[in-house]
PDB file of C-alpha atoms and ligand atoms in Angstrom:
ATOM      1  CA  MET Y 276       8.060  35.620 -12.003  1.00 65.00           C
ATOM      2  CA  GLN Y 277       8.870  33.198  -9.218  1.00 86.00           C
ATOM      3  CA  LYS Y 278       6.572  30.219  -8.650  1.00 88.00           C
ATOM      4  CA  GLU Y 279       5.942  31.482  -5.084  1.00 89.00           C
ATOM      5  CA  GLN Y 280       3.958  34.354  -6.609  1.00 95.00           C
ATOM      6  CA  TYR Y 281       1.258  31.912  -7.744  1.00 98.00           C
ATOM      7  CA  LEU Y 282       0.881  30.427  -4.260  1.00 98.00           C
ATOM      8  CA  ASP Y 283      -1.851  31.328  -1.755  1.00 98.00           C
ATOM      9  CA  ILE Y 284      -0.854  29.611   1.474  1.00 98.00           C
ATOM     10  CA  VAL Y 285      -3.367  30.073   4.299  1.00 98.00           C
ATOM     11  CA  PRO Y 286      -1.814  31.786   7.365  1.00 98.00           C
ATOM     12  CA  GLU Y 287      -2.181  28.711   9.589  1.00 98.00           C
ATOM     13  CA  VAL Y 288      -0.148  26.585   7.173  1.00 98.00           C
ATOM     14  CA  GLN Y 289       2.391  29.370   6.648  1.00 98.00           C
ATOM     15  CA  SER Y 290       3.026  29.666  10.341  1.00 98.00           C
ATOM     16  CA  ALA Y 291       3.258  25.887  10.848  1.00 98.00           C
ATOM     17  CA  LEU Y 292       5.825  25.622   8.050  1.00 98.00           C
ATOM     18  CA  LYS Y 293       7.869  28.490   9.453  1.00 98.00           C
ATOM     19  CA  ASN Y 294       7.916  26.930  12.931  1.00 98.00           C
ATOM     20  CA  ASN Y 295       8.734  23.362  11.818  1.00 98.00           C
ATOM     21  CA  GLU Y 296       5.283  22.143  12.846  1.00 98.00           C
ATOM     22  CA  PRO Y 297       3.585  19.239  11.045  1.00 98.00           C
ATOM     23  CA  VAL Y 298       1.422  19.898   7.971  1.00 99.00           C
ATOM     24  CA  VAL Y 299      -0.490  17.294   5.943  1.00 99.00           C
ATOM     25  CA  ALA Y 300      -1.419  17.921   2.293  1.00 99.00           C
ATOM     26  CA  LEU Y 301      -4.817  16.655   1.083  1.00 98.00           C
ATOM     27  CA  GLU Y 302      -6.072  16.375  -2.501  1.00 98.00           C
ATOM     28  CA  SER Y 303      -9.235  17.813  -4.047  1.00 98.00           C
ATOM     29  CA  THR Y 304      -9.835  15.300  -6.869  1.00 97.00           C
ATOM     30  CA  ILE Y 305     -10.969  12.782  -4.249  1.00 97.00           C
ATOM     31  CA  LEU Y 306     -13.680  15.378  -3.401  1.00 98.00           C
ATOM     32  CA  SER Y 307     -14.626  16.619  -6.872  1.00 97.00           C
ATOM     33  CA  HIS Y 308     -14.323  13.390  -8.843  1.00 94.00           C
ATOM     34  CA  GLY Y 309     -14.014  10.587  -6.299  1.00 92.00           C
ATOM     35  CA  MET Y 310     -16.987  11.058  -3.960  1.00 92.00           C
ATOM     36  CA  PRO Y 311     -20.641  12.084  -4.357  1.00 91.00           C
ATOM     37  CA  TYR Y 312     -22.091  15.424  -3.229  1.00 95.00           C
ATOM     38  CA  PRO Y 313     -23.051  16.214  -0.491  1.00 96.00           C
ATOM     39  CA  GLU Y 314     -21.388  13.288   1.344  1.00 95.00           C
ATOM     40  CA  ASN Y 315     -18.012  14.660   0.232  1.00 97.00           C
ATOM     41  CA  VAL Y 316     -18.673  17.842   2.242  1.00 98.00           C
ATOM     42  CA  SER Y 317     -18.797  15.948   5.526  1.00 98.00           C
ATOM     43  CA  PHE Y 318     -15.769  13.903   4.470  1.00 98.00           C
ATOM     44  CA  ALA Y 319     -13.784  17.079   3.665  1.00 98.00           C
ATOM     45  CA  ALA Y 320     -14.500  18.444   7.142  1.00 97.00           C
ATOM     46  CA  GLU Y 321     -13.880  15.108   8.863  1.00 98.00           C
ATOM     47  CA  VAL Y 322     -10.500  14.468   7.240  1.00 98.00           C
ATOM     48  CA  GLU Y 323      -9.252  17.918   8.296  1.00 98.00           C
ATOM     49  CA  LYS Y 324     -10.522  17.204  11.818  1.00 98.00           C
ATOM     50  CA  VAL Y 325      -8.601  13.914  11.979  1.00 98.00           C
ATOM     51  CA  VAL Y 326      -5.380  15.671  10.939  1.00 98.00           C
ATOM     52  CA  ARG Y 327      -5.887  18.331  13.621  1.00 98.00           C
ATOM     53  CA  ALA Y 328      -6.702  15.725  16.286  1.00 98.00           C
ATOM     54  CA  GLU Y 329      -3.221  14.288  15.645  1.00 98.00           C
ATOM     55  CA  GLY Y 330      -1.661  17.723  16.170  1.00 98.00           C
ATOM     56  CA  ALA Y 331      -0.983  18.586  12.516  1.00 98.00           C
ATOM     57  CA  VAL Y 332      -2.370  21.268  10.201  1.00 98.00           C
ATOM     58  CA  PRO Y 333      -4.341  20.191   7.088  1.00 98.00           C
ATOM     59  CA  ALA Y 334      -3.678  21.801   3.700  1.00 98.00           C
ATOM     60  CA  THR Y 335      -6.173  20.822   1.020  1.00 98.00           C
ATOM     61  CA  MET Y 336      -4.882  21.820  -2.428  1.00 98.00           C
ATOM     62  CA  ALA Y 337      -6.788  23.199  -5.426  1.00 98.00           C
ATOM     63  CA  LEU Y 338      -6.360  25.626  -8.345  1.00 98.00           C
ATOM     64  CA  ILE Y 339      -8.842  28.508  -8.103  1.00 98.00           C
ATOM     65  CA  GLY Y 340      -8.912  31.796 -10.020  1.00 98.00           C
ATOM     66  CA  GLY Y 341      -5.370  31.468 -11.325  1.00 98.00           C
ATOM     67  CA  ARG Y 342      -3.971  30.790  -7.853  1.00 98.00           C
ATOM     68  CA  ILE Y 343      -2.455  27.675  -6.311  1.00 98.00           C
ATOM     69  CA  LYS Y 344      -4.423  27.270  -3.098  1.00 98.00           C
ATOM     70  CA  VAL Y 345      -2.575  25.639  -0.206  1.00 98.00           C
ATOM     71  CA  GLY Y 346      -5.301  25.242   2.399  1.00 98.00           C
ATOM     72  CA  LEU Y 347      -8.957  25.956   1.581  1.00 98.00           C
ATOM     73  CA  ASN Y 348     -11.622  27.829   3.543  1.00 97.00           C
ATOM     74  CA  GLY Y 349     -15.141  26.434   4.017  1.00 97.00           C
ATOM     75  CA  GLU Y 350     -16.507  28.150   0.943  1.00 98.00           C
ATOM     76  CA  GLU Y 351     -13.690  26.865  -1.265  1.00 98.00           C
ATOM     77  CA  LEU Y 352     -14.111  23.320   0.090  1.00 98.00           C
ATOM     78  CA  GLU Y 353     -17.828  23.499  -0.697  1.00 98.00           C
ATOM     79  CA  ARG Y 354     -17.022  24.625  -4.228  1.00 98.00           C
ATOM     80  CA  MET Y 355     -14.662  21.698  -4.804  1.00 98.00           C
ATOM     81  CA  CYS Y 356     -17.305  19.305  -3.441  1.00 98.00           C
ATOM     82  CA  ARG Y 357     -20.093  20.714  -5.638  1.00 98.00           C
ATOM     83  CA  ALA Y 358     -17.699  20.146  -8.541  1.00 98.00           C
ATOM     84  CA  GLU Y 359     -19.602  22.350 -10.999  1.00 98.00           C
ATOM     85  CA  ASP Y 360     -17.168  23.322 -13.718  1.00 98.00           C
ATOM     86  CA  VAL Y 361     -14.253  21.821 -11.831  1.00 98.00           C
ATOM     87  CA  SER Y 362     -11.798  19.949 -14.016  1.00 97.00           C
ATOM     88  CA  LYS Y 363      -9.494  17.156 -12.963  1.00 97.00           C
ATOM     89  CA  VAL Y 364      -5.981  18.568 -13.185  1.00 98.00           C
ATOM     90  CA  SER Y 365      -2.946  16.373 -13.595  1.00 97.00           C
ATOM     91  CA  ARG Y 366       0.614  17.606 -14.365  1.00 98.00           C
ATOM     92  CA  ARG Y 367      -0.271  17.992 -18.063  1.00 98.00           C
ATOM     93  CA  ASP Y 368      -3.193  20.340 -17.297  1.00 98.00           C
ATOM     94  CA  PHE Y 369      -1.588  22.367 -14.482  1.00 98.00           C
ATOM     95  CA  ALA Y 370      -0.261  25.427 -16.346  1.00 98.00           C
ATOM     96  CA  THR Y 371      -3.301  25.662 -18.633  1.00 98.00           C
ATOM     97  CA  CYS Y 372      -5.715  25.583 -15.718  1.00 98.00           C
ATOM     98  CA  LEU Y 373      -3.723  28.189 -13.792  1.00 98.00           C
ATOM     99  CA  ALA Y 374      -3.192  30.557 -16.722  1.00 98.00           C
ATOM    100  CA  THR Y 375      -6.854  30.471 -17.767  1.00 98.00           C
ATOM    101  CA  GLY Y 376      -8.131  30.933 -14.214  1.00 98.00           C
ATOM    102  CA  ARG Y 377     -10.303  27.839 -14.313  1.00 98.00           C
ATOM    103  CA  THR Y 378     -11.124  25.825 -11.209  1.00 98.00           C
ATOM    104  CA  GLY Y 379      -9.103  22.638 -10.978  1.00 98.00           C
ATOM    105  CA  ALA Y 380      -9.157  19.699  -8.610  1.00 98.00           C
ATOM    106  CA  THR Y 381      -5.695  18.324  -7.874  1.00 98.00           C
ATOM    107  CA  THR Y 382      -4.882  14.632  -8.310  1.00 98.00           C
ATOM    108  CA  VAL Y 383      -2.150  12.807  -6.433  1.00 98.00           C
ATOM    109  CA  ALA Y 384       0.374  14.088  -9.002  1.00 98.00           C
ATOM    110  CA  THR Y 385      -0.616  17.750  -8.793  1.00 98.00           C
ATOM    111  CA  THR Y 386      -1.228  17.709  -5.028  1.00 99.00           C
ATOM    112  CA  MET Y 387       2.391  16.542  -4.714  1.00 99.00           C
ATOM    113  CA  MET Y 388       3.473  19.421  -6.975  1.00 98.00           C
ATOM    114  CA  CYS Y 389       1.557  21.971  -4.866  1.00 98.00           C
ATOM    115  CA  ALA Y 390       2.906  20.464  -1.640  1.00 98.00           C
ATOM    116  CA  ALA Y 391       6.498  20.587  -2.873  1.00 98.00           C
ATOM    117  CA  MET Y 392       6.135  24.206  -4.027  1.00 98.00           C
ATOM    118  CA  ALA Y 393       4.790  25.171  -0.598  1.00 98.00           C
ATOM    119  CA  GLY Y 394       7.272  23.063   1.415  1.00 98.00           C
ATOM    120  CA  VAL Y 395       4.755  20.477   2.667  1.00 98.00           C
ATOM    121  CA  LYS Y 396       6.428  17.073   2.965  1.00 98.00           C
ATOM    122  CA  VAL Y 397       3.621  14.606   3.728  1.00 99.00           C
ATOM    123  CA  PHE Y 398       0.361  13.957   1.881  1.00 99.00           C
ATOM    124  CA  ALA Y 399      -2.588  11.681   2.627  1.00 99.00           C
ATOM    125  CA  THR Y 400      -4.772  10.336  -0.173  1.00 98.00           C
ATOM    126  CA  GLY Y 401      -7.118   7.367  -0.645  1.00 98.00           C
ATOM    127  CA  GLY Y 402      -5.710   5.344  -3.525  1.00 97.00           C
ATOM    128  CA  ILE Y 403      -3.060   6.301  -6.078  1.00 98.00           C
ATOM    129  CA  GLY Y 404      -3.397   6.099  -9.829  1.00 97.00           C
ATOM    130  CA  GLY Y 405      -1.266   3.498 -11.573  1.00 98.00           C
ATOM    131  CA  VAL Y 406      -0.891   1.256 -14.583  1.00 98.00           C
ATOM    132  CA  HIS Y 407      -4.382   0.480 -15.866  1.00 95.00           C
ATOM    133  CA  ARG Y 408      -5.419  -3.053 -16.751  1.00 94.00           C
ATOM    134  CA  HIS Y 409      -4.221  -3.697 -20.327  1.00 93.00           C
ATOM    135  CA  GLY Y 410      -1.864  -0.731 -19.791  1.00 94.00           C
ATOM    136  CA  GLU Y 411       0.778  -2.634 -21.758  1.00 93.00           C
ATOM    137  CA  VAL Y 412      -1.477  -2.066 -24.806  1.00 95.00           C
ATOM    138  CA  THR Y 413      -3.216   1.259 -24.061  1.00 93.00           C
ATOM    139  CA  MET Y 414      -0.143   2.875 -22.396  1.00 95.00           C
ATOM    140  CA  ASP Y 415      -2.558   4.298 -19.811  1.00 96.00           C
ATOM    141  CA  VAL Y 416      -0.210   4.852 -16.896  1.00 97.00           C
ATOM    142  CA  SER Y 417      -1.224   7.487 -14.356  1.00 97.00           C
ATOM    143  CA  ALA Y 418       0.993  10.561 -14.115  1.00 98.00           C
ATOM    144  CA  ASP Y 419       0.947   9.884 -10.355  1.00 98.00           C
ATOM    145  CA  LEU Y 420       3.728   7.330 -10.805  1.00 98.00           C
ATOM    146  CA  GLN Y 421       6.150   9.683 -12.594  1.00 98.00           C
ATOM    147  CA  GLU Y 422       5.406  12.329  -9.990  1.00 98.00           C
ATOM    148  CA  LEU Y 423       6.365   9.949  -7.183  1.00 98.00           C
ATOM    149  CA  ALA Y 424       9.689   9.478  -8.956  1.00 98.00           C
ATOM    150  CA  ARG Y 425      10.481  13.183  -9.257  1.00 98.00           C
ATOM    151  CA  THR Y 426       8.783  15.177  -6.468  1.00 98.00           C
ATOM    152  CA  PRO Y 427       9.919  14.977  -2.830  1.00 98.00           C
ATOM    153  CA  VAL Y 428       6.693  14.252  -0.955  1.00 99.00           C
ATOM    154  CA  ALA Y 429       5.798  11.218   1.177  1.00 99.00           C
ATOM    155  CA  VAL Y 430       2.399   9.935   0.036  1.00 99.00           C
ATOM    156  CA  VAL Y 431       0.238   7.791   2.314  1.00 99.00           C
ATOM    157  CA  CYS Y 432      -2.300   5.660   0.427  1.00 98.00           C
ATOM    158  CA  ALA Y 433      -4.350   2.530   1.051  1.00 98.00           C
ATOM    159  CA  GLY Y 434      -2.649   0.966  -1.949  1.00 98.00           C
ATOM    160  CA  ALA Y 435      -4.341   0.985  -5.327  1.00 97.00           C
ATOM    161  CA  LYS Y 436      -7.804  -0.079  -6.402  1.00 93.00           C
ATOM    162  CA  GLN Y 437      -8.177  -3.322  -8.300  1.00 89.00           C
ATOM    163  CA  ILE Y 438      -9.308  -1.175 -11.275  1.00 92.00           C
ATOM    164  CA  LEU Y 439      -5.551  -1.076 -11.887  1.00 95.00           C
ATOM    165  CA  ASP Y 440      -2.974  -3.697 -12.751  1.00 97.00           C
ATOM    166  CA  ILE Y 441      -1.388  -3.669  -9.294  1.00 97.00           C
ATOM    167  CA  GLY Y 442       1.539  -5.890 -10.254  1.00 98.00           C
ATOM    168  CA  ARG Y 443       2.581  -3.662 -13.146  1.00 98.00           C
ATOM    169  CA  THR Y 444       2.016  -0.550 -11.009  1.00 98.00           C
ATOM    170  CA  LEU Y 445       4.583  -1.865  -8.519  1.00 98.00           C
ATOM    171  CA  GLU Y 446       6.973  -2.857 -11.324  1.00 98.00           C
ATOM    172  CA  TYR Y 447       6.777   0.669 -12.722  1.00 98.00           C
ATOM    173  CA  LEU Y 448       7.498   2.190  -9.306  1.00 98.00           C
ATOM    174  CA  GLU Y 449      10.479  -0.104  -8.896  1.00 98.00           C
ATOM    175  CA  THR Y 450      11.850   0.910 -12.292  1.00 98.00           C
ATOM    176  CA  MET Y 451      11.432   4.583 -11.368  1.00 98.00           C
ATOM    177  CA  GLY Y 452      13.230   4.024  -8.062  1.00 98.00           C
ATOM    178  CA  VAL Y 453      10.326   4.869  -5.781  1.00 98.00           C
ATOM    179  CA  PRO Y 454      10.508   3.270  -2.313  1.00 98.00           C
ATOM    180  CA  VAL Y 455       7.191   1.601  -1.407  1.00 98.00           C
ATOM    181  CA  ILE Y 456       6.931   0.973   2.346  1.00 98.00           C
ATOM    182  CA  GLY Y 457       4.171  -0.976   4.061  1.00 98.00           C
ATOM    183  CA  ASN Y 458       2.868   0.401   7.340  1.00 98.00           C
ATOM    184  CA  GLY Y 459       2.987  -2.795   9.380  1.00 98.00           C
ATOM    185  CA  THR Y 460       2.497  -4.981   6.307  1.00 98.00           C
ATOM    186  CA  ALA Y 461       4.676  -6.639   3.674  1.00 98.00           C
ATOM    187  CA  ASP Y 462       1.747  -6.934   1.264  1.00 98.00           C
ATOM    188  CA  PHE Y 463       0.769  -3.910  -0.845  1.00 98.00           C
ATOM    189  CA  PRO Y 464      -2.830  -3.076   0.155  1.00 98.00           C
ATOM    190  CA  ALA Y 465      -5.632  -3.107  -2.442  1.00 97.00           C
ATOM    191  CA  PHE Y 466      -7.691  -0.144  -1.268  1.00 97.00           C
ATOM    192  CA  TYR Y 467     -10.925  -1.856  -0.031  1.00 96.00           C
ATOM    193  CA  CYS Y 468      -8.877  -4.930   0.902  1.00 96.00           C
ATOM    194  CA  LYS Y 469      -5.922  -5.234   3.251  1.00 97.00           C
ATOM    195  CA  LYS Y 470      -3.844  -7.263   0.814  1.00 97.00           C
ATOM    196  CA  SER Y 471      -3.310  -7.316  -2.945  1.00 97.00           C
ATOM    197  CA  GLY Y 472      -1.159 -10.442  -2.956  1.00 97.00           C
ATOM    198  CA  PHE Y 473       1.827  -8.409  -4.206  1.00 98.00           C
ATOM    199  CA  GLY Y 474       4.689  -8.258  -1.743  1.00 98.00           C
ATOM    200  CA  LEU Y 475       6.641  -5.238  -0.546  1.00 97.00           C
ATOM    201  CA  ASP Y 476      10.289  -5.230   0.394  1.00 89.00           C
ATOM    202  CA  TYR Y 477       9.801  -3.604   3.740  1.00 97.00           C
ATOM    203  CA  ALA Y 478       7.125  -3.626   6.442  1.00 98.00           C
ATOM    204  CA  ALA Y 479       7.812  -0.644   8.681  1.00 98.00           C
ATOM    205  CA  LYS Y 480       6.883  -1.095  12.313  1.00 97.00           C
ATOM    206  CA  ASP Y 481       5.361   2.358  12.810  1.00 98.00           C
ATOM    207  CA  GLU Y 482       5.170   5.943  11.577  1.00 98.00           C
ATOM    208  CA  THR Y 483       8.378   6.948  13.368  1.00 98.00           C
ATOM    209  CA  GLU Y 484      10.314   4.357  11.407  1.00 98.00           C
ATOM    210  CA  ILE Y 485       8.652   5.476   8.166  1.00 98.00           C
ATOM    211  CA  ALA Y 486       9.700   9.067   8.925  1.00 98.00           C
ATOM    212  CA  ARG Y 487      13.286   7.879   9.453  1.00 98.00           C
ATOM    213  CA  ILE Y 488      13.300   6.215   6.030  1.00 98.00           C
ATOM    214  CA  VAL Y 489      11.844   9.329   4.349  1.00 98.00           C
ATOM    215  CA  HIS Y 490      14.303  11.590   6.180  1.00 98.00           C
ATOM    216  CA  THR Y 491      17.257   9.392   5.183  1.00 98.00           C
ATOM    217  CA  LYS Y 492      16.235   9.320   1.509  1.00 98.00           C
ATOM    218  CA  TRP Y 493      16.161  13.109   1.326  1.00 98.00           C
ATOM    219  CA  ALA Y 494      19.267  13.573   3.497  1.00 97.00           C
ATOM    220  CA  LEU Y 495      21.086  11.515   0.857  1.00 98.00           C
ATOM    221  CA  GLY Y 496      19.893  13.905  -1.832  1.00 98.00           C
ATOM    222  CA  LEU Y 497      17.855  11.195  -3.571  1.00 98.00           C
ATOM    223  CA  ALA Y 498      15.178  12.800  -5.729  1.00 97.00           C
ATOM    224  CA  GLY Y 499      11.503  11.972  -5.594  1.00 98.00           C
ATOM    225  CA  GLY Y 500       8.966  10.781  -3.072  1.00 98.00           C
ATOM    226  CA  VAL Y 501       8.172   7.773  -0.956  1.00 98.00           C
ATOM    227  CA  LEU Y 502       4.940   5.781  -1.197  1.00 98.00           C
ATOM    228  CA  ILE Y 503       3.457   4.390   2.009  1.00 98.00           C
ATOM    229  CA  GLY Y 504       0.892   1.588   1.796  1.00 98.00           C
ATOM    230  CA  ASN Y 505      -1.411   1.822   4.812  1.00 98.00           C
ATOM    231  CA  PRO Y 506      -4.016  -0.966   4.920  1.00 98.00           C
ATOM    232  CA  ILE Y 507      -7.701  -0.247   5.512  1.00 98.00           C
ATOM    233  CA  PRO Y 508      -8.803  -0.974   9.137  1.00 98.00           C
ATOM    234  CA  ASP Y 509     -10.150  -4.542   9.586  1.00 97.00           C
ATOM    235  CA  GLU Y 510     -13.707  -3.519  10.350  1.00 97.00           C
ATOM    236  CA  TYR Y 511     -14.105  -1.715   7.004  1.00 97.00           C
ATOM    237  CA  ALA Y 512     -12.254  -4.144   4.728  1.00 97.00           C
ATOM    238  CA  LEU Y 513     -14.337  -5.704   1.916  1.00 95.00           C
ATOM    239  CA  ASP Y 514     -14.004  -9.142   0.375  1.00 93.00           C
ATOM    240  CA  PHE Y 515     -11.340  -9.285  -2.361  1.00 92.00           C
ATOM    241  CA  ASP Y 516     -13.251 -11.669  -4.647  1.00 93.00           C
ATOM    242  CA  TYR Y 517     -16.474  -9.700  -4.328  1.00 94.00           C
ATOM    243  CA  MET Y 518     -14.645  -6.490  -5.294  1.00 94.00           C
ATOM    244  CA  GLU Y 519     -12.886  -8.300  -8.154  1.00 93.00           C
ATOM    245  CA  GLY Y 520     -16.333  -9.169  -9.591  1.00 95.00           C
ATOM    246  CA  VAL Y 521     -17.612  -5.611  -9.207  1.00 94.00           C
ATOM    247  CA  ILE Y 522     -14.495  -4.154 -10.786  1.00 93.00           C
ATOM    248  CA  ASN Y 523     -14.451  -6.606 -13.681  1.00 94.00           C
ATOM    249  CA  ARG Y 524     -17.966  -5.493 -14.477  1.00 95.00           C
ATOM    250  CA  ALA Y 525     -17.065  -1.786 -14.309  1.00 94.00           C
ATOM    251  CA  VAL Y 526     -13.944  -2.311 -16.459  1.00 93.00           C
ATOM    252  CA  ALA Y 527     -15.972  -4.240 -19.057  1.00 94.00           C
ATOM    253  CA  GLU Y 528     -18.519  -1.407 -19.192  1.00 96.00           C
ATOM    254  CA  ALA Y 529     -15.742   1.138 -19.647  1.00 94.00           C
ATOM    255  CA  GLU Y 530     -14.432  -0.859 -22.597  1.00 92.00           C
ATOM    256  CA  LEU Y 531     -17.909  -1.052 -24.132  1.00 95.00           C
ATOM    257  CA  THR Y 532     -18.626   2.659 -23.772  1.00 95.00           C
ATOM    258  CA  GLY Y 533     -15.185   3.601 -25.076  1.00 91.00           C
ATOM    259  CA  VAL Y 534     -14.432   5.976 -22.190  1.00 93.00           C
ATOM    260  CA  HIS Y 535     -10.689   6.653 -22.043  1.00 88.00           C
ATOM    261  CA  GLY Y 536      -7.923   9.030 -20.949  1.00 92.00           C
ATOM    262  CA  LYS Y 537      -8.433  11.095 -17.827  1.00 92.00           C
ATOM    263  CA  ASP Y 538     -12.135  10.168 -17.712  1.00 94.00           C
ATOM    264  CA  ILE Y 539     -11.583   6.486 -17.115  1.00 94.00           C
ATOM    265  CA  THR Y 540     -10.706   6.668 -13.398  1.00 91.00           C
ATOM    266  CA  PRO Y 541     -13.742   8.850 -12.472  1.00 91.00           C
ATOM    267  CA  PHE Y 542     -15.947   6.573 -14.638  1.00 93.00           C
ATOM    268  CA  LEU Y 543     -14.788   3.432 -12.828  1.00 92.00           C
ATOM    269  CA  LEU Y 544     -15.057   5.097  -9.403  1.00 88.00           C
ATOM    270  CA  SER Y 545     -18.639   6.131 -10.001  1.00 89.00           C
ATOM    271  CA  ARG Y 546     -19.661   2.717 -11.413  1.00 92.00           C
ATOM    272  CA  ILE Y 547     -18.141   0.926  -8.404  1.00 92.00           C
ATOM    273  CA  LYS Y 548     -20.094   3.239  -6.134  1.00 87.00           C
ATOM    274  CA  GLU Y 549     -23.344   2.479  -7.975  1.00 91.00           C
ATOM    275  CA  ILE Y 550     -22.818  -1.273  -8.067  1.00 93.00           C
ATOM    276  CA  THR Y 551     -21.772  -1.640  -4.429  1.00 91.00           C
ATOM    277  CA  GLY Y 552     -24.092   0.937  -2.910  1.00 82.00           C
ATOM    278  CA  GLY Y 553     -23.129   2.402   0.447  1.00 81.00           C
ATOM    279  CA  ALA Y 554     -20.650  -0.246   1.620  1.00 87.00           C
ATOM    280  CA  ALA Y 555     -17.789   0.708  -0.661  1.00 89.00           C
ATOM    281  CA  PHE Y 556     -18.303   4.396  -0.005  1.00 90.00           C
ATOM    282  CA  ARG Y 557     -18.140   3.900   3.748  1.00 93.00           C
ATOM    283  CA  SER Y 558     -14.912   1.932   3.354  1.00 95.00           C
ATOM    284  CA  ASN Y 559     -13.517   4.635   1.093  1.00 95.00           C
ATOM    285  CA  VAL Y 560     -14.175   7.322   3.707  1.00 97.00           C
ATOM    286  CA  GLN Y 561     -12.691   5.277   6.548  1.00 98.00           C
ATOM    287  CA  LEU Y 562      -9.512   4.304   4.723  1.00 98.00           C
ATOM    288  CA  ALA Y 563      -8.905   7.928   3.759  1.00 98.00           C
ATOM    289  CA  LEU Y 564      -9.352   9.050   7.386  1.00 98.00           C
ATOM    290  CA  ASN Y 565      -6.996   6.278   8.472  1.00 98.00           C
ATOM    291  CA  ASN Y 566      -4.412   7.548   5.958  1.00 98.00           C
ATOM    292  CA  ALA Y 567      -4.790  11.110   7.242  1.00 99.00           C
ATOM    293  CA  ARG Y 568      -4.023   9.874  10.772  1.00 98.00           C
ATOM    294  CA  CYS Y 569      -0.950   7.980   9.560  1.00 99.00           C
ATOM    295  CA  ALA Y 570       0.272  10.966   7.503  1.00 99.00           C
ATOM    296  CA  ALA Y 571      -0.082  13.326  10.471  1.00 99.00           C
ATOM    297  CA  ARG Y 572       2.048  10.985  12.609  1.00 98.00           C
ATOM    298  CA  ILE Y 573       4.729  10.748   9.918  1.00 99.00           C
ATOM    299  CA  ALA Y 574       4.695  14.551   9.552  1.00 99.00           C
ATOM    300  CA  LYS Y 575       5.164  14.942  13.309  1.00 98.00           C
ATOM    301  CA  ALA Y 576       8.039  12.467  13.401  1.00 98.00           C
ATOM    302  CA  LEU Y 577       9.700  14.220  10.431  1.00 98.00           C
ATOM    303  CA  CYS Y 578       9.502  17.559  12.253  1.00 98.00           C
ATOM    304  CA  ALA Y 579      11.205  15.966  15.269  1.00 98.00           C
ATOM    305  CA  LEU Y 580      14.012  14.676  13.013  1.00 97.00           C
ATOM    306  CA  ALA Y 581      14.463  18.128  11.463  1.00 94.00           C
ATOM    307  CA  ALA Y 582      14.554  19.921  14.820  1.00 85.00           C
TER     308      ALA Y 582
HETATM  309  N1  PSU U 748      -8.181   6.284  -7.196  1.00 54.85           N
HETATM  310  C1  PSU U 748      -9.158   6.282  -6.259  1.00 54.85           C
HETATM  311  N2  PSU U 748      -9.783   7.451  -5.959  1.00 54.85           N
HETATM  312  C2  PSU U 748      -9.453   8.638  -6.564  1.00 54.85           C
HETATM  313  C3  PSU U 748      -8.404   8.632  -7.545  1.00 54.85           C
HETATM  314  C4  PSU U 748      -7.798   7.435  -7.823  1.00 54.85           C
HETATM  315  O1  PSU U 748      -9.461   5.244  -5.709  1.00 54.85           O
HETATM  316  O2  PSU U 748     -10.064   9.684  -6.259  1.00 54.85           O
HETATM  317  C5  PSU U 748      -7.997   9.913  -8.202  1.00 54.85           C
HETATM  318  C6  PSU U 748      -6.713  10.480  -7.540  1.00 54.85           C
HETATM  319  O3  PSU U 748      -6.791  11.890  -7.534  1.00 54.85           O
HETATM  320  C7  PSU U 748      -5.615  10.020  -8.486  1.00 54.85           C
HETATM  321  C8  PSU U 748      -6.323  10.111  -9.824  1.00 54.85           C
HETATM  322  O4  PSU U 748      -4.465  10.830  -8.446  1.00 54.85           O
HETATM  323  O5  PSU U 748      -7.653   9.662  -9.565  1.00 54.85           O
HETATM  324  C9  PSU U 748      -5.655   9.278 -10.895  1.00 54.85           C
HETATM  325  O6  PSU U 748      -6.232   9.549 -12.125  1.00 54.85           O
HETATM  326  P1  PSU U 748      -5.515   9.048 -13.477  1.00 54.85           P
HETATM  327  O7  PSU U 748      -5.634   7.567 -13.437  1.00 54.85           O
HETATM  328  O8  PSU U 748      -6.307   9.681 -14.585  1.00 54.85           O
HETATM  329  O9  PSU U 748      -4.098   9.550 -13.416  1.00 54.85           O
HETATM  330 MN1   MN U 749      -4.750   7.758 -17.347  1.00 54.85          MN
END
């Protein structure tokens, strides 16, 4: 059986791909395990709207009923947002979830896998997974990083949350040969904050230049993806030191409760939300919309290069 036989690509995405029109992949873990219900329902609709406003077609990914869904209808989006009996699926869980027909939300790693299988080249997320704090002891390194090294998708993120060891995350990406490009910045963004203090080798001037870099990498036959760090808009950025305090508290609680493995990221996300109240959530929504806009522009520029 060919992998294509597991894919359900919605007609709108199918036709865009066939006609070399821009498509932007979106993940479902950000809905099911990254944002509260029912606010995630409005976010899911809004992010698709932003992609369309830029002239691209959104394709939210999920595993439902033994099928790889590329593009979700309203009912399926609602189901991912309700998140009842929806597991978080990374590369390790992918085949099991599909073969058993369970409902799975895709992370950055598995959204990249779905995108590559369908032929979607650009993906917008919020923040990527990475090397966790004390990762040198726990070996907790997100599968997102390996995926960036092996799967040819350009991923637009607002950097990584300070729940991670950002320095080691960038070291790991360097070792794996993943280009990390700043969109107008030479400082890797820290999700809620514009800067992490860790430098990048290249600050691209705009999305057209980013598309040229992505296009060149793949034209050379170099395997794997490209990571784009797109800083949160000024008006929604939060104070770095304030967030450091919040995150230190959440990380300490995680250590006390003994939560580990794939549950640690959702645990930290939900604690940050509780501690900060609405402010962090609003920033989270806005940075993700900003990434969707950037991804749509890169997708458009890539289509022009392929024409
Ligand atoms: N970081 C966030 N929000 C998220 C995630 C990470 O700020 O929603 C999600 C993404 O889906 C990411 C996943 O791919 O968590 C990483 O989980 P882990 O660390 O278990 O690999
Ligand atoms: Mn992990």
